[in-house]
mmCIF file of C-alpha atoms in Angstrom:
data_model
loop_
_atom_site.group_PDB
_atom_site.id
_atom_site.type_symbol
_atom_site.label_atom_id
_atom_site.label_comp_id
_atom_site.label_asym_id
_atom_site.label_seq_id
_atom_site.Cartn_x
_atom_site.Cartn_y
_atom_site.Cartn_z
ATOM 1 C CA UNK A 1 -9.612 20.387 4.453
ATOM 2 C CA UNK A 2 -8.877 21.989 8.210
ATOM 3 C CA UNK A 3 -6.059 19.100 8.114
ATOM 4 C CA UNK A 4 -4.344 20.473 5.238
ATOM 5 C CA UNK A 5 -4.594 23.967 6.992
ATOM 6 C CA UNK A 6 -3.764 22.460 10.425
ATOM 7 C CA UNK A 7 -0.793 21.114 8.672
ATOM 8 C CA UNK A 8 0.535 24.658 6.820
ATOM 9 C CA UNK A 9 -0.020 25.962 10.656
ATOM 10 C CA UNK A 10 3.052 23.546 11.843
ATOM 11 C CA UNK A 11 5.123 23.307 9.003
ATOM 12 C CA UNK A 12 5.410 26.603 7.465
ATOM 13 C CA UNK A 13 5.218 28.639 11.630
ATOM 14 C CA UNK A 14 4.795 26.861 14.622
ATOM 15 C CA UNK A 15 7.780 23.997 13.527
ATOM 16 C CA UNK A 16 10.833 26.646 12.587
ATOM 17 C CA UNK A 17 9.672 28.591 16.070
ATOM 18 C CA UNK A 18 10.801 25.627 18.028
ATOM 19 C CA UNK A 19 14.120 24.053 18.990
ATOM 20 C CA UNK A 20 15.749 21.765 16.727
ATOM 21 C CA UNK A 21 15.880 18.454 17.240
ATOM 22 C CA UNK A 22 18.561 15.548 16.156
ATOM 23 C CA UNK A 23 17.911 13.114 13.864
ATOM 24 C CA UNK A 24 17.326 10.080 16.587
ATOM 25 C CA UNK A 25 15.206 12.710 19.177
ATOM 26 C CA UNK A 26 11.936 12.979 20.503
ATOM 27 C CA UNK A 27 9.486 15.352 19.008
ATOM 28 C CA UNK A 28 7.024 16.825 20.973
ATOM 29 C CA UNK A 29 4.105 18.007 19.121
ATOM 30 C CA UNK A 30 1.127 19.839 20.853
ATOM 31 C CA UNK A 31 -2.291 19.859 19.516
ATOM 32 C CA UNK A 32 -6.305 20.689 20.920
ATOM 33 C CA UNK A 33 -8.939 18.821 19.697
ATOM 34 C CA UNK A 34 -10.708 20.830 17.289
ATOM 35 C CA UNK A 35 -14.750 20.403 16.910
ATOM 36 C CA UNK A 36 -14.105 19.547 12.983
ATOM 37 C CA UNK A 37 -11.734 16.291 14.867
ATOM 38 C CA UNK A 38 -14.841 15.262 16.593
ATOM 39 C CA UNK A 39 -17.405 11.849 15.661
ATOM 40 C CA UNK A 40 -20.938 11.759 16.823
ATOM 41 C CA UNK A 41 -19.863 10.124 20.440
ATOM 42 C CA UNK A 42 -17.985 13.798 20.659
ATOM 43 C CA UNK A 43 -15.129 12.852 20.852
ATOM 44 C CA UNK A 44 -11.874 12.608 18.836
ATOM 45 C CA UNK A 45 -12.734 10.297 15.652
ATOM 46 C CA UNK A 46 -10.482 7.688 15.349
ATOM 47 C CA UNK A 47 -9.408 8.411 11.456
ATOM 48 C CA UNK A 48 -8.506 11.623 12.914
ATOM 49 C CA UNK A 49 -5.585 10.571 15.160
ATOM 50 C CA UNK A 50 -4.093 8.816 12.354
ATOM 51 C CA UNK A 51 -4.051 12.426 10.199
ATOM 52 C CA UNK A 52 -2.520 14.541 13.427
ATOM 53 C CA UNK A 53 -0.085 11.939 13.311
ATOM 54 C CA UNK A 54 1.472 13.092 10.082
ATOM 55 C CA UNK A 55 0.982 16.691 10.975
ATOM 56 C CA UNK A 56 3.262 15.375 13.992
ATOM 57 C CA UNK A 57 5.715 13.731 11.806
ATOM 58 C CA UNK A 58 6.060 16.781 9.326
ATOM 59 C CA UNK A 59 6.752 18.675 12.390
ATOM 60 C CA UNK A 60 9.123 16.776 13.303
ATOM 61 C CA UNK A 61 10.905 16.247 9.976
ATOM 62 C CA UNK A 62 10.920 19.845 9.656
ATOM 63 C CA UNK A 63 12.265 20.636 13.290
ATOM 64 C CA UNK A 64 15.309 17.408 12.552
ATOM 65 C CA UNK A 65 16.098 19.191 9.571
ATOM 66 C CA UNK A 66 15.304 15.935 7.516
ATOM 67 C CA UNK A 67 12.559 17.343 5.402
ATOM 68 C CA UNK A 68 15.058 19.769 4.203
ATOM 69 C CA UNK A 69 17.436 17.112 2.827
ATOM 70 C CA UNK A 70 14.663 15.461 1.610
ATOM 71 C CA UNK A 71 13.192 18.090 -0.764
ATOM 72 C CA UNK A 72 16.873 18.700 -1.941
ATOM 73 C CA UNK A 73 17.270 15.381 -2.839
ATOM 74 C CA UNK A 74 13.708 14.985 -4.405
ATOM 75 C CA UNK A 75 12.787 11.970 -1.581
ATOM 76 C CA UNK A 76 9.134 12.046 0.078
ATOM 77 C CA UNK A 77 8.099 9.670 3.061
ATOM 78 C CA UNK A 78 5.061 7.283 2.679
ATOM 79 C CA UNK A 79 3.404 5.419 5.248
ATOM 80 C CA UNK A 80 3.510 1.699 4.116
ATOM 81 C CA UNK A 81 1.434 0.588 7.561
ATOM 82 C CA UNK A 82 0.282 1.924 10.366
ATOM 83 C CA UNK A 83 -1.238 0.681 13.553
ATOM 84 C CA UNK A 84 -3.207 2.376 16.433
ATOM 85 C CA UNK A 85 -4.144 1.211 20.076
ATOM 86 C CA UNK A 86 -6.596 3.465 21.983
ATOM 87 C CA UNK A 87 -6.427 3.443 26.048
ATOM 88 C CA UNK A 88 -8.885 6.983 26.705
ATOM 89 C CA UNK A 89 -10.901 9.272 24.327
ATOM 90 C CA UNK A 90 -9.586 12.972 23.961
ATOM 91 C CA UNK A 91 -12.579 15.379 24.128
ATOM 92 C CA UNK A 92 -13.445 18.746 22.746
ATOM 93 C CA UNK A 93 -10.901 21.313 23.433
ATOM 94 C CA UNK A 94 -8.293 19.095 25.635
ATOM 95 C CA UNK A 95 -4.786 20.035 24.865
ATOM 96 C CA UNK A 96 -2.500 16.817 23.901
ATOM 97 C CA UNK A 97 1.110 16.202 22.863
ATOM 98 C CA UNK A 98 2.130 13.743 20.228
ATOM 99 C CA UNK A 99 5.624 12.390 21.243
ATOM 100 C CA UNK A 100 7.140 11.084 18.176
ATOM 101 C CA UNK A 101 10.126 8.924 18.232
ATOM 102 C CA UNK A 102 11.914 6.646 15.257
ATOM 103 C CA UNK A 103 12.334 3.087 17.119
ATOM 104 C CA UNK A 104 14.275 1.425 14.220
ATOM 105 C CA UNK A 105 14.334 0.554 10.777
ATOM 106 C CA UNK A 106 14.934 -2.991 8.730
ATOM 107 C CA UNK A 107 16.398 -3.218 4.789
ATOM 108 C CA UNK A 108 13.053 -1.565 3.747
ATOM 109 C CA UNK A 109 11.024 0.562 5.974
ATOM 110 C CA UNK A 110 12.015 3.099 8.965
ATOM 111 C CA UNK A 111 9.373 2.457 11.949
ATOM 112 C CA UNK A 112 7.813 5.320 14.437
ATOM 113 C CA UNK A 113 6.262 5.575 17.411
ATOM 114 C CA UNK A 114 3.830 8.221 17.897
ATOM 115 C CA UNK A 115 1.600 8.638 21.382
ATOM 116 C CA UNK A 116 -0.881 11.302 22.077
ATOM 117 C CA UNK A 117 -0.236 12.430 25.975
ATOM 118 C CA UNK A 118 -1.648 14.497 28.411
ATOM 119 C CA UNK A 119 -0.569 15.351 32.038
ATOM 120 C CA UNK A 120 -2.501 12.472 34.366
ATOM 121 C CA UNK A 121 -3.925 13.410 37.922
ATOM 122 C CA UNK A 122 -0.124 12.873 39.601
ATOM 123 C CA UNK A 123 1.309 15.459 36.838
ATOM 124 C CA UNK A 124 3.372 12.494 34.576
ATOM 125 C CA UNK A 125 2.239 12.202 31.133
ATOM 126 C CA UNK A 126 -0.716 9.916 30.660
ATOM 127 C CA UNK A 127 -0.874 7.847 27.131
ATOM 128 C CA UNK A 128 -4.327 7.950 25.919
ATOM 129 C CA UNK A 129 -3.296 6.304 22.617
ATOM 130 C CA UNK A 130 -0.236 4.991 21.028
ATOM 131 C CA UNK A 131 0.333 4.537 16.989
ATOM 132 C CA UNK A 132 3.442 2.433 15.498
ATOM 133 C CA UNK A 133 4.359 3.076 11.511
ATOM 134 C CA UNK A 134 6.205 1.649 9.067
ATOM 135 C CA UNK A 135 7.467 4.454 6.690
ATOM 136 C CA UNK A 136 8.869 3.723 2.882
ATOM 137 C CA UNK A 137 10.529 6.648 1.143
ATOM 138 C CA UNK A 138 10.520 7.318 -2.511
ATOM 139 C CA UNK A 139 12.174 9.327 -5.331
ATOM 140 C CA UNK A 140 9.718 11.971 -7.114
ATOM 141 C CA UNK A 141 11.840 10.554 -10.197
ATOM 142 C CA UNK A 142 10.842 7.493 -9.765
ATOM 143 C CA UNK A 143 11.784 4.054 -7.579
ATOM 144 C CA UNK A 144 12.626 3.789 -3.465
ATOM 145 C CA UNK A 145 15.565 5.001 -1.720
ATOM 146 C CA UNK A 146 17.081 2.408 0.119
ATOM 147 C CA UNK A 147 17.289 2.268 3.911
ATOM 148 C CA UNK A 148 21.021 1.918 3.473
ATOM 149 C CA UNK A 149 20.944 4.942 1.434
ATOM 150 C CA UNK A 150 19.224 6.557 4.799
ATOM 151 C CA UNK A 151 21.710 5.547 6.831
ATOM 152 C CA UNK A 152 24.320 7.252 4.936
ATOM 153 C CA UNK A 153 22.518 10.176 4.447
ATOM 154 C CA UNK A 154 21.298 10.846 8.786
ATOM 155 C CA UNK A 155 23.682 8.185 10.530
ATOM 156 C CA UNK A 156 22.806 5.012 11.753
ATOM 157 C CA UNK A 157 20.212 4.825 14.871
ATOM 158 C CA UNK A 158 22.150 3.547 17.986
ATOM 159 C CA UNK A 159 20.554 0.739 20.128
ATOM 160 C CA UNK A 160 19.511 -2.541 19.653
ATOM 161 C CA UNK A 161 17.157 -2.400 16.611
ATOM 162 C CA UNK A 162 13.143 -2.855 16.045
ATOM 163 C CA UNK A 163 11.914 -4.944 18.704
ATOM 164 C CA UNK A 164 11.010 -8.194 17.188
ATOM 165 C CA UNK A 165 7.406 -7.671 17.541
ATOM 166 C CA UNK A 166 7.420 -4.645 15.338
ATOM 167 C CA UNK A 167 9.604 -6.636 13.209
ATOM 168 C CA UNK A 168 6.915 -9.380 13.396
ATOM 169 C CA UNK A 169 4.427 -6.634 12.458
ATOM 170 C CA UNK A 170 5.677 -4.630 9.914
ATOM 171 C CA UNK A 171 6.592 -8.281 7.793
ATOM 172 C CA UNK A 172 2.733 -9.793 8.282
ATOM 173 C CA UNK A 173 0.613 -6.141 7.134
ATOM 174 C CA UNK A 174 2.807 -5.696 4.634
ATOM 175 C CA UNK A 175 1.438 -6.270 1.010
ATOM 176 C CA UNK A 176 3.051 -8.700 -1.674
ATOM 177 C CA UNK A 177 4.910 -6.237 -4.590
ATOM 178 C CA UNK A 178 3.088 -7.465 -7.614
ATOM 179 C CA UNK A 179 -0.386 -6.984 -8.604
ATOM 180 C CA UNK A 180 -1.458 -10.650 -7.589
ATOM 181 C CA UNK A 181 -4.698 -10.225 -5.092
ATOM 182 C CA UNK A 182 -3.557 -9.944 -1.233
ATOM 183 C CA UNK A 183 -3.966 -12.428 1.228
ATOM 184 C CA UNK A 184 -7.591 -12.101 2.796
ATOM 185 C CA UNK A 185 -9.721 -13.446 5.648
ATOM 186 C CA UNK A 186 -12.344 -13.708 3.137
ATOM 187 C CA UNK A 187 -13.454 -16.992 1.797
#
């Protein structure tokens, strides 16, 4: 429940306080860690990074103005996949900053990279864990809306693309559209 709170906190004040961003820009998010974000080893659980994550990207959304166009056009993001690589623990009551950033998209999903920072002993940002996700988007009518449809709506990303490893990624998590069982590891 404090997620759902923590969320209201960004969205509805702390978001429209800060600058806008463009479409394509890095959002900078900042966060503590909360005793309620905490696992018996005291520090922060790891189902909790994945939940400040979307608090990050709803901040984000917000501060792009894409959530706006969004709710007037009845579309809602949905995270298809997600992925998370840990590198140091964040403890009770450190400060962090989520740096979110949109690295690409293919002809169905838009991909992010989020990665909780902190300053390290020289003063540059340290990455204590890094998260990579593979976002669908879908009508409240009904049915997707089509990365093409995206496109036209924000502009097109400039660069090269998805790396091919996230590529790679995003093609082997990714569950078969009918109701036939999923592949499994289990025999």
């Amino acid at each position: 429940m404090h997620m759902f709170f923590r969320t209201l906190l960004h969205v509805l004040f702390l978001s429209r306080r800060k600058p806008d961003l463009g479409h394509y820009d890095i959002a900078r998010t900042n966060f503590i860690t909360l005793p309620t974000d905490l696992d018996i080893n005291r520090h922060m659980n790891n189902g909790v990074y994945f939940s400040i994550m979307d608090v990050a990207r709803f901040d984000m959304l917000v501060r792009n103005g894409v959530w706006r166009a969004f709710r007037s056009k009845g579309w809602y993001p949905v995270v298809a996949s997600e992925t998370i690589t840990f590198r140091k623990s964040l403890s009770l009551w450190q400060r962090f900053t989520i740096e979110s950033k949109l690295v690409g998209y293919d002809d169905k999903a838009v991909y992010m990279e989020q990665r909780f920072v902190r300053p390290g002993p020289d003063g540059e940002p340290e990455v204590y864990a890094q998260g990579f996700i593979r976002a669908r988007f879908l009508r409240k009518s009904g049915g997707t809306v089509p990365v093409s449809e995206l496109i036209a709506e924000f502009g097109a990303l400039e660069g090269e693309g998805i790396p091919e490893w996230i590529e790679r990624w995003g093609a082997d998590v990714a569950l078969p559209a009918t109701r036939a069982a999923a592949p499994s590891v289990w025999h």
